[in-house]
Amino acid sequence: MSFRPTVALVIIFTALGLSRALAQGAAPAPAEQGGPLDSLSRLIGLRSKPVEPADFVRLTRPAETNFIPVHTPRPNNHERILTNDELRAKERELDALKASHDQIAKRPPSKVAHKPLEAPAQPKGPPTRPQQGPQEIKLVIPEARR
């Protein structure tokens, strides 16, 4: 006779009974409401009870945070393409900001000139032959002499 199905049913009903018994105790905080597995894991000791933060932690936390969830679409701030004049004004603004940061950091201003990207020039001279792959080599192993 196999007792496995009976043992499995006893474990399931025990877990459900414990979860109901634990649910009749003190009402948990709204964020802590879990299912029967949550209460069973707390009973066994696989999950710890949440701890209230210390007073200095609670007092130093801001009321609101600027939290941006990771898996949300980014806000579309650039609904239109900038014109050439607006683009040049933005470049001047960024260059002025870079100069002020250089001055704050007490480093010499960088003298990098901005050049627009250009396509690479074609090489001059006769066209080169494309490289060929390795040629096939025949390996001949001499037969042993008798």
Short mmCIF file of C-alpha atoms in Angstrom, two decimals, residues 37-94:
data_model
loop_
_atom_site.label_atom_id
_atom_site.label_comp_id
_atom_site.label_asym_id
_atom_site.label_seq_id
_atom_site.Cartn_x
_atom_site.Cartn_y
_atom_site.Cartn_z
CA LEU A 37 2.08 29.91 2.03
CA ASP A 38 3.17 33.28 3.40
CA SER A 39 1.93 32.49 6.89
CA LEU A 40 3.31 28.95 6.72
CA SER A 41 6.73 30.24 5.69
CA ARG A 42 6.68 32.70 8.60
CA LEU A 43 5.68 29.91 10.98
CA ILE A 44 8.52 27.66 9.81
CA GLY A 45 10.99 30.56 9.89
CA LEU A 46 11.70 30.87 6.19
CA ARG A 47 10.41 34.43 6.16
CA SER A 48 10.98 37.07 8.80
CA LYS A 49 8.49 39.51 10.22
CA PRO A 50 8.85 43.11 8.99
CA VAL A 51 10.54 45.41 11.49
CA GLU A 52 9.49 49.00 12.11
CA PRO A 53 12.29 51.41 11.14
CA ALA A 54 14.01 53.37 13.88
CA ASP A 55 12.88 56.90 14.72
CA PHE A 56 15.87 58.61 13.09
CA VAL A 57 15.22 56.70 9.87
CA ARG A 58 11.54 57.63 9.83
CA LEU A 59 12.32 61.30 10.56
CA THR A 60 15.02 61.65 7.88
CA ARG A 61 13.05 60.04 5.05
CA PRO A 62 11.41 62.48 2.64
CA ALA A 63 7.64 62.39 2.37
CA GLU A 64 7.81 61.89 -1.38
CA THR A 65 10.53 60.41 -3.51
CA ASN A 66 11.28 60.97 -7.18
CA PHE A 67 11.11 57.27 -7.88
CA ILE A 68 10.65 56.29 -11.51
CA PRO A 69 9.75 52.64 -12.03
CA VAL A 70 12.15 50.77 -14.28
CA HIS A 71 9.66 49.12 -16.60
CA THR A 72 7.61 52.12 -17.64
CA PRO A 73 7.86 54.03 -20.90
CA ARG A 74 9.96 57.16 -20.71
CA PRO A 75 8.17 60.49 -20.96
CA ASN A 76 8.29 61.97 -24.46
CA ASN A 77 9.70 65.45 -23.90
CA HIS A 78 10.81 65.98 -27.49
CA GLU A 79 7.63 65.98 -29.50
CA ARG A 80 9.18 67.91 -32.37
CA ILE A 81 12.59 68.16 -33.98
CA LEU A 82 14.64 71.25 -33.15
CA THR A 83 15.31 73.78 -35.88
CA ASN A 84 18.87 74.76 -36.78
CA ASP A 85 18.65 77.99 -34.76
CA GLU A 86 17.29 76.17 -31.71
CA LEU A 87 19.98 73.51 -32.08
CA ARG A 88 22.74 76.13 -32.20
CA ALA A 89 21.24 77.86 -29.14
CA LYS A 90 21.19 74.53 -27.27
CA GLU A 91 24.86 73.92 -28.24
CA ARG A 92 25.82 77.39 -26.95
CA GLU A 93 23.95 76.69 -23.71
CA LEU A 94 25.76 73.38 -23.24
#
